[in-house]
PDB file of C-alpha atoms and ligand atoms in Angstrom:
ATOM      1  CA  UNK A 682      15.030 -21.262   8.231  1.00  0.00           C
ATOM      2  CA  UNK A 683      11.230 -21.829   8.373  1.00  0.00           C
ATOM      3  CA  UNK A 684       9.036 -19.432   9.877  1.00  0.00           C
ATOM      4  CA  UNK A 685       5.754 -22.693  11.240  1.00  0.00           C
ATOM      5  CA  UNK A 686       2.704 -21.496  13.112  1.00  0.00           C
ATOM      6  CA  UNK A 687       3.524 -21.644  16.646  1.00  0.00           C
ATOM      7  CA  UNK A 688       0.038 -23.449  18.346  1.00  0.00           C
ATOM      8  CA  UNK A 689      -2.430 -21.525  20.829  1.00  0.00           C
ATOM      9  CA  UNK A 690      -1.238 -20.877  24.592  1.00  0.00           C
ATOM     10  CA  UNK A 691      -4.251 -21.603  25.446  1.00  0.00           C
ATOM     11  CA  UNK A 692      -7.094 -23.744  24.408  1.00  0.00           C
ATOM     12  CA  UNK A 693      -9.619 -22.413  21.327  1.00  0.00           C
ATOM     13  CA  UNK A 694     -12.479 -21.837  23.956  1.00  0.00           C
ATOM     14  CA  UNK A 695     -10.038 -20.338  26.459  1.00  0.00           C
ATOM     15  CA  UNK A 696     -11.563 -16.769  25.939  1.00  0.00           C
ATOM     16  CA  UNK A 697     -15.034 -16.754  25.152  1.00  0.00           C
ATOM     17  CA  UNK A 698     -17.177 -15.529  25.523  1.00  0.00           C
ATOM     18  CA  UNK A 699     -14.906 -12.454  24.700  1.00  0.00           C
ATOM     19  CA  UNK A 700     -12.895 -14.114  22.183  1.00  0.00           C
ATOM     20  CA  UNK A 701     -14.964 -16.825  20.771  1.00  0.00           C
ATOM     21  CA  UNK A 702     -14.010 -20.522  19.863  1.00  0.00           C
ATOM     22  CA  UNK A 703     -14.999 -19.902  16.067  1.00  0.00           C
ATOM     23  CA  UNK A 704     -12.988 -16.357  16.070  1.00  0.00           C
ATOM     24  CA  UNK A 705      -9.664 -18.069  17.490  1.00  0.00           C
ATOM     25  CA  UNK A 706     -10.358 -21.254  15.727  1.00  0.00           C
ATOM     26  CA  UNK A 707     -10.612 -18.872  12.368  1.00  0.00           C
ATOM     27  CA  UNK A 708      -7.640 -16.684  13.405  1.00  0.00           C
ATOM     28  CA  UNK A 709      -5.288 -18.832  14.189  1.00  0.00           C
ATOM     29  CA  UNK A 710      -5.796 -21.706  11.869  1.00  0.00           C
ATOM     30  CA  UNK A 711      -6.266 -19.457   9.346  1.00  0.00           C
ATOM     31  CA  UNK A 712      -5.035 -15.789   9.352  1.00  0.00           C
ATOM     32  CA  UNK A 713      -2.725 -16.746  11.338  1.00  0.00           C
ATOM     33  CA  UNK A 714      -1.145 -20.363   9.302  1.00  0.00           C
ATOM     34  CA  UNK A 715      -1.622 -17.766   5.579  1.00  0.00           C
ATOM     35  CA  UNK A 716       1.315 -14.808   6.814  1.00  0.00           C
ATOM     36  CA  UNK A 717       3.153 -17.927   7.521  1.00  0.00           C
ATOM     37  CA  UNK A 718       3.240 -20.096   4.266  1.00  0.00           C
ATOM     38  CA  UNK A 719       3.575 -16.708   1.915  1.00  0.00           C
ATOM     39  CA  UNK A 720       6.060 -15.859   4.513  1.00  0.00           C
ATOM     40  CA  UNK A 721       8.086 -19.012   3.762  1.00  0.00           C
ATOM     41  CA  UNK A 722       6.945 -18.604   0.570  1.00  0.00           C
ATOM     42  CA  UNK A 723       7.827 -15.427  -0.671  1.00  0.00           C
ATOM     43  CA  UNK A 724      10.802 -14.618   1.345  1.00  0.00           C
ATOM     44  CA  UNK A 725      12.850 -18.375  -0.736  1.00  0.00           C
ATOM     45  CA  UNK A 726      15.406 -16.137  -2.912  1.00  0.00           C
ATOM     46  CA  UNK A 727      15.468 -12.908  -1.552  1.00  0.00           C
ATOM     47  CA  UNK A 728      19.190 -13.632   0.916  1.00  0.00           C
ATOM     48  CA  UNK A 729      16.787 -12.865   3.823  1.00  0.00           C
ATOM     49  CA  UNK A 730      15.730 -16.043   5.078  1.00  0.00           C
ATOM     50  CA  UNK A 731      18.484 -16.770   7.147  1.00  0.00           C
ATOM     51  CA  UNK A 732      17.869 -14.445   9.558  1.00  0.00           C
ATOM     52  CA  UNK A 733      15.310 -13.700  13.067  1.00  0.00           C
ATOM     53  CA  UNK A 734      11.964 -13.042  12.246  1.00  0.00           C
ATOM     54  CA  UNK A 735      12.600  -9.386  14.377  1.00  0.00           C
ATOM     55  CA  UNK A 736      15.462  -9.147  12.011  1.00  0.00           C
ATOM     56  CA  UNK A 737      13.717  -9.603   8.856  1.00  0.00           C
ATOM     57  CA  UNK A 738      10.940  -8.134   8.924  1.00  0.00           C
ATOM     58  CA  UNK A 739      12.689  -4.508  10.125  1.00  0.00           C
ATOM     59  CA  UNK A 740      14.804  -5.277   6.602  1.00  0.00           C
ATOM     60  CA  UNK A 741      11.619  -5.842   4.800  1.00  0.00           C
ATOM     61  CA  UNK A 742       9.972  -2.875   6.124  1.00  0.00           C
ATOM     62  CA  UNK A 743      12.699  -0.583   5.035  1.00  0.00           C
ATOM     63  CA  UNK A 744      13.138  -1.693   0.590  1.00  0.00           C
ATOM     64  CA  UNK A 745       9.779  -0.832  -0.257  1.00  0.00           C
ATOM     65  CA  UNK A 746      10.211  -3.544  -3.695  1.00  0.00           C
ATOM     66  CA  UNK A 747       9.396  -6.253  -0.340  1.00  0.00           C
ATOM     67  CA  UNK A 748       6.309  -4.474   0.924  1.00  0.00           C
ATOM     68  CA  UNK A 749       4.557  -8.403   0.184  1.00  0.00           C
ATOM     69  CA  UNK A 750       6.812  -9.806   2.192  1.00  0.00           C
ATOM     70  CA  UNK A 751       7.196  -7.459   5.177  1.00  0.00           C
ATOM     71  CA  UNK A 752       3.025  -7.736   5.003  1.00  0.00           C
ATOM     72  CA  UNK A 753       3.921 -11.692   6.110  1.00  0.00           C
ATOM     73  CA  UNK A 754       6.141 -10.937   8.206  1.00  0.00           C
ATOM     74  CA  UNK A 755       4.944  -8.148  10.254  1.00  0.00           C
ATOM     75  CA  UNK A 756       1.455 -10.227  10.777  1.00  0.00           C
ATOM     76  CA  UNK A 757       3.368 -13.790  11.762  1.00  0.00           C
ATOM     77  CA  UNK A 758       5.447 -11.899  14.721  1.00  0.00           C
ATOM     78  CA  UNK A 759       2.165  -9.964  16.043  1.00  0.00           C
ATOM     79  CA  UNK A 760      -0.095 -12.917  15.395  1.00  0.00           C
ATOM     80  CA  UNK A 761       2.247 -13.902  17.209  1.00  0.00           C
ATOM     81  CA  UNK A 762       2.959 -11.933  21.071  1.00  0.00           C
ATOM     82  CA  UNK A 763      -1.249 -11.108  19.736  1.00  0.00           C
ATOM     83  CA  UNK A 764      -1.899 -15.355  21.287  1.00  0.00           C
ATOM     84  CA  UNK A 765       0.473 -14.285  24.477  1.00  0.00           C
ATOM     85  CA  UNK A 766      -1.159 -11.067  25.408  1.00  0.00           C
ATOM     86  CA  UNK A 767      -3.732 -12.389  25.847  1.00  0.00           C
ATOM     87  CA  UNK A 768      -5.477 -15.235  28.669  1.00  0.00           C
ATOM     88  CA  UNK A 769      -8.272 -16.761  30.445  1.00  0.00           C
ATOM     89  CA  UNK A 770      -9.412 -13.977  32.980  1.00  0.00           C
ATOM     90  CA  UNK A 771      -7.616 -11.572  32.335  1.00  0.00           C
ATOM     91  CA  UNK A 772      -8.114  -7.932  32.175  1.00  0.00           C
ATOM     92  CA  UNK A 773      -8.392  -4.998  34.375  1.00  0.00           C
ATOM     93  CA  UNK A 774      -6.368  -2.840  35.863  1.00  0.00           C
ATOM     94  CA  UNK A 775      -4.177  -5.273  37.783  1.00  0.00           C
ATOM     95  CA  UNK A 776      -0.680  -4.632  36.577  1.00  0.00           C
ATOM     96  CA  UNK A 777       2.129  -4.932  37.879  1.00  0.00           C
ATOM     97  CA  UNK A 778       4.372  -3.216  39.986  1.00  0.00           C
ATOM     98  CA  UNK A 779       6.932  -1.641  37.940  1.00  0.00           C
ATOM     99  CA  UNK A 780       4.956  -1.053  34.519  1.00  0.00           C
ATOM    100  CA  UNK A 781       2.095  -0.614  36.459  1.00  0.00           C
ATOM    101  CA  UNK A 782       4.142   3.118  38.216  1.00  0.00           C
ATOM    102  CA  UNK A 783       5.676   3.740  34.610  1.00  0.00           C
ATOM    103  CA  UNK A 784       2.119   4.172  33.336  1.00  0.00           C
ATOM    104  CA  UNK A 785       1.253   5.706  35.802  1.00  0.00           C
ATOM    105  CA  UNK A 786       3.828   8.052  35.375  1.00  0.00           C
ATOM    106  CA  UNK A 787       3.526   8.261  31.520  1.00  0.00           C
ATOM    107  CA  UNK A 788       0.075   8.019  30.320  1.00  0.00           C
ATOM    108  CA  UNK A 789      -2.005   8.834  33.640  1.00  0.00           C
ATOM    109  CA  UNK A 790      -2.613   5.661  35.393  1.00  0.00           C
ATOM    110  CA  UNK A 791      -4.629   2.690  33.235  1.00  0.00           C
ATOM    111  CA  UNK A 792      -7.622   5.396  33.232  1.00  0.00           C
ATOM    112  CA  UNK A 793      -5.569   6.885  30.951  1.00  0.00           C
ATOM    113  CA  UNK A 794      -4.012   3.942  29.700  1.00  0.00           C
ATOM    114  CA  UNK A 795      -7.944   2.638  28.730  1.00  0.00           C
ATOM    115  CA  UNK A 796      -8.466   5.445  26.581  1.00  0.00           C
ATOM    116  CA  UNK A 797      -5.777   5.908  24.960  1.00  0.00           C
ATOM    117  CA  UNK A 798      -5.478   2.781  23.012  1.00  0.00           C
ATOM    118  CA  UNK A 799      -9.092   2.448  22.341  1.00  0.00           C
ATOM    119  CA  UNK A 800      -8.964   5.256  20.867  1.00  0.00           C
ATOM    120  CA  UNK A 801      -6.176   4.528  19.253  1.00  0.00           C
ATOM    121  CA  UNK A 802      -8.394   0.998  18.084  1.00  0.00           C
ATOM    122  CA  UNK A 803     -10.739   3.327  17.477  1.00  0.00           C
ATOM    123  CA  UNK A 804      -9.079   5.466  14.473  1.00  0.00           C
ATOM    124  CA  UNK A 805      -7.555   2.920  13.080  1.00  0.00           C
ATOM    125  CA  UNK A 806      -9.627   3.780   9.752  1.00  0.00           C
ATOM    126  CA  UNK A 807      -9.526   0.270   8.150  1.00  0.00           C
ATOM    127  CA  UNK A 808      -7.007  -2.932   8.868  1.00  0.00           C
ATOM    128  CA  UNK A 809      -3.856  -2.361  11.568  1.00  0.00           C
ATOM    129  CA  UNK A 810      -3.117  -2.154  15.072  1.00  0.00           C
ATOM    130  CA  UNK A 811      -3.332  -0.488  18.071  1.00  0.00           C
ATOM    131  CA  UNK A 812      -0.191  -0.492  20.768  1.00  0.00           C
ATOM    132  CA  UNK A 813       1.841   0.173  23.585  1.00  0.00           C
ATOM    133  CA  UNK A 814       4.620   0.974  22.780  1.00  0.00           C
ATOM    134  CA  UNK A 815       8.362   1.876  24.589  1.00  0.00           C
ATOM    135  CA  UNK A 816      10.707   3.851  22.645  1.00  0.00           C
ATOM    136  CA  UNK A 817      13.303   2.743  22.725  1.00  0.00           C
ATOM    137  CA  UNK A 818      15.666   5.840  23.268  1.00  0.00           C
ATOM    138  CA  UNK A 819      13.772   7.046  25.582  1.00  0.00           C
ATOM    139  CA  UNK A 820      12.287   4.184  27.254  1.00  0.00           C
ATOM    140  CA  UNK A 821       8.662   6.319  27.023  1.00  0.00           C
ATOM    141  CA  UNK A 822       5.598   4.662  26.553  1.00  0.00           C
ATOM    142  CA  UNK A 823       3.036   5.952  24.957  1.00  0.00           C
ATOM    143  CA  UNK A 824      -0.084   4.649  21.757  1.00  0.00           C
ATOM    144  CA  UNK A 825       0.381   4.421  18.722  1.00  0.00           C
ATOM    145  CA  UNK A 826      -1.925   2.907  15.927  1.00  0.00           C
ATOM    146  CA  UNK A 827      -0.338   1.144  13.018  1.00  0.00           C
ATOM    147  CA  UNK A 828      -2.023   0.317   9.587  1.00  0.00           C
ATOM    148  CA  UNK A 829      -2.021  -3.684   7.778  1.00  0.00           C
ATOM    149  CA  UNK A 830       0.876  -5.615   9.203  1.00  0.00           C
ATOM    150  CA  UNK A 831       3.195  -2.794  11.001  1.00  0.00           C
ATOM    151  CA  UNK A 832       4.139  -2.266  14.043  1.00  0.00           C
ATOM    152  CA  UNK A 833       6.456  -0.297  16.728  1.00  0.00           C
ATOM    153  CA  UNK A 834       9.156  -2.650  16.238  1.00  0.00           C
ATOM    154  CA  UNK A 835       9.523  -0.780  12.198  1.00  0.00           C
ATOM    155  CA  UNK A 836       9.465   2.530  14.645  1.00  0.00           C
ATOM    156  CA  UNK A 837      12.004   1.709  16.319  1.00  0.00           C
ATOM    157  CA  UNK A 838      10.060   1.149  19.571  1.00  0.00           C
ATOM    158  CA  UNK A 839       9.642  -2.327  21.545  1.00  0.00           C
ATOM    159  CA  UNK A 840       5.389  -3.710  21.124  1.00  0.00           C
ATOM    160  CA  UNK A 841       4.966  -4.063  24.693  1.00  0.00           C
ATOM    161  CA  UNK A 842       1.234  -5.327  23.833  1.00  0.00           C
ATOM    162  CA  UNK A 843      -1.019  -4.631  20.352  1.00  0.00           C
ATOM    163  CA  UNK A 844      -4.639  -5.929  20.121  1.00  0.00           C
ATOM    164  CA  UNK A 845      -5.742  -6.517  16.457  1.00  0.00           C
ATOM    165  CA  UNK A 846      -7.881  -3.901  14.904  1.00  0.00           C
ATOM    166  CA  UNK A 847      -8.548  -6.058  11.629  1.00  0.00           C
ATOM    167  CA  UNK A 848     -11.955  -7.229  11.323  1.00  0.00           C
ATOM    168  CA  UNK A 849     -11.483 -11.066  11.170  1.00  0.00           C
ATOM    169  CA  UNK A 850     -10.503 -10.343  14.711  1.00  0.00           C
ATOM    170  CA  UNK A 851     -13.869  -9.598  16.582  1.00  0.00           C
ATOM    171  CA  UNK A 852     -16.619  -9.413  13.574  1.00  0.00           C
ATOM    172  CA  UNK A 853     -17.618 -13.402  14.551  1.00  0.00           C
ATOM    173  CA  UNK A 854     -18.145 -11.368  18.300  1.00  0.00           C
ATOM    174  CA  UNK A 855     -18.185  -8.001  17.245  1.00  0.00           C
ATOM    175  CA  UNK A 856     -19.693  -7.420  14.050  1.00  0.00           C
ATOM    176  CA  UNK A 857     -19.946  -3.965  13.507  1.00  0.00           C
ATOM    177  CA  UNK A 858     -18.890  -3.011  17.489  1.00  0.00           C
ATOM    178  CA  UNK A 859     -15.187  -2.224  17.129  1.00  0.00           C
ATOM    179  CA  UNK A 860     -15.364  -0.347  20.427  1.00  0.00           C
ATOM    180  CA  UNK A 861     -16.884  -2.869  22.457  1.00  0.00           C
ATOM    181  CA  UNK A 862     -14.038  -5.005  20.720  1.00  0.00           C
ATOM    182  CA  UNK A 863     -11.309  -2.760  22.284  1.00  0.00           C
ATOM    183  CA  UNK A 864     -13.289  -2.933  25.800  1.00  0.00           C
ATOM    184  CA  UNK A 865     -13.970  -6.412  26.295  1.00  0.00           C
ATOM    185  CA  UNK A 866      -9.734  -6.422  25.268  1.00  0.00           C
ATOM    186  CA  UNK A 867      -9.145  -4.687  28.245  1.00  0.00           C
ATOM    187  CA  UNK A 868     -11.166  -5.206  31.029  1.00  0.00           C
ATOM    188  CA  UNK A 869     -11.607  -9.197  30.223  1.00  0.00           C
ATOM    189  CA  UNK A 870      -8.223  -9.824  28.347  1.00  0.00           C
ATOM    190  CA  UNK A 871      -4.879  -8.215  28.381  1.00  0.00           C
ATOM    191  CA  UNK A 872      -2.094 -10.474  29.526  1.00  0.00           C
ATOM    192  CA  UNK A 873      -0.467  -8.224  31.770  1.00  0.00           C
ATOM    193  CA  UNK A 874       2.097 -10.995  32.866  1.00  0.00           C
ATOM    194  CA  UNK A 875       3.459 -10.830  29.288  1.00  0.00           C
ATOM    195  CA  UNK A 876       3.814  -7.517  28.910  1.00  0.00           C
ATOM    196  CA  UNK A 877       4.791  -7.153  32.355  1.00  0.00           C
ATOM    197  CA  UNK A 878       7.514  -9.164  31.009  1.00  0.00           C
ATOM    198  CA  UNK A 879       8.544  -7.626  27.188  1.00  0.00           C
ATOM    199  CA  UNK A 880       8.538  -4.866  29.293  1.00  0.00           C
ATOM    200  CA  UNK A 881      11.494  -6.188  32.459  1.00  0.00           C
ATOM    201  CA  UNK A 882      13.389  -6.797  28.572  1.00  0.00           C
ATOM    202  CA  UNK A 883      13.406  -3.472  27.929  1.00  0.00           C
ATOM    203  CA  UNK A 884      14.011  -2.526  25.019  1.00  0.00           C
ATOM    204  CA  UNK A 885      14.674  -4.933  21.672  1.00  0.00           C
ATOM    205  CA  UNK A 886      17.239  -4.914  19.366  1.00  0.00           C
ATOM    206  CA  UNK A 887      17.327  -5.548  15.584  1.00  0.00           C
ATOM    207  CA  UNK A 888      20.586  -5.929  14.250  1.00  0.00           C
ATOM    208  CA  UNK A 889      19.591  -3.333  10.749  1.00  0.00           C
TER     209      UNK A 889
HETATM  210 MN1  LIG B 442      -5.389 -11.187  12.277  1.00  0.00          MN
END
């Protein structure tokens, strides 16, 4: 079962001016496509070919000889969700009820979330991601940052929201101003309905 590049859930110009058509064309059509193509190439003959993406990704992460494969599968997973974590006229503090209540108790509300999430993305040195994650054991919400293609899933947590802080995600629109990109993401792009949908599903169980 080969991995395939999903289409964007909106038009290429839908997120402008916060994320331009040019950024989405490069990011989706070139970068995400390369992870899919390289992932399909590297997974051949590993015995992981027939697993669902999430299981193959965790298995590749645990096997250090498969670090190259993990990078592609991690990034494929991250980007599948990343496109849905944004929408036109998104962002801000209008968060669906139950999720809002837990953000209030675990992260000091929207303002606490925003501060920690932007701080996570800003201080991730080099390429990587910042996350709103749920710990699978405690159910608690937390902010994380990870390098390269890593994500909360490989650390036993559920990824509720992630922001790509690789330069390819913001350099065309914001140049080196990563904090400005992160602020625009939080204030104008987050698709809270999709975040809430993942939240309501609860901890992501991955067969080991
Ligand atoms: Mn990317």
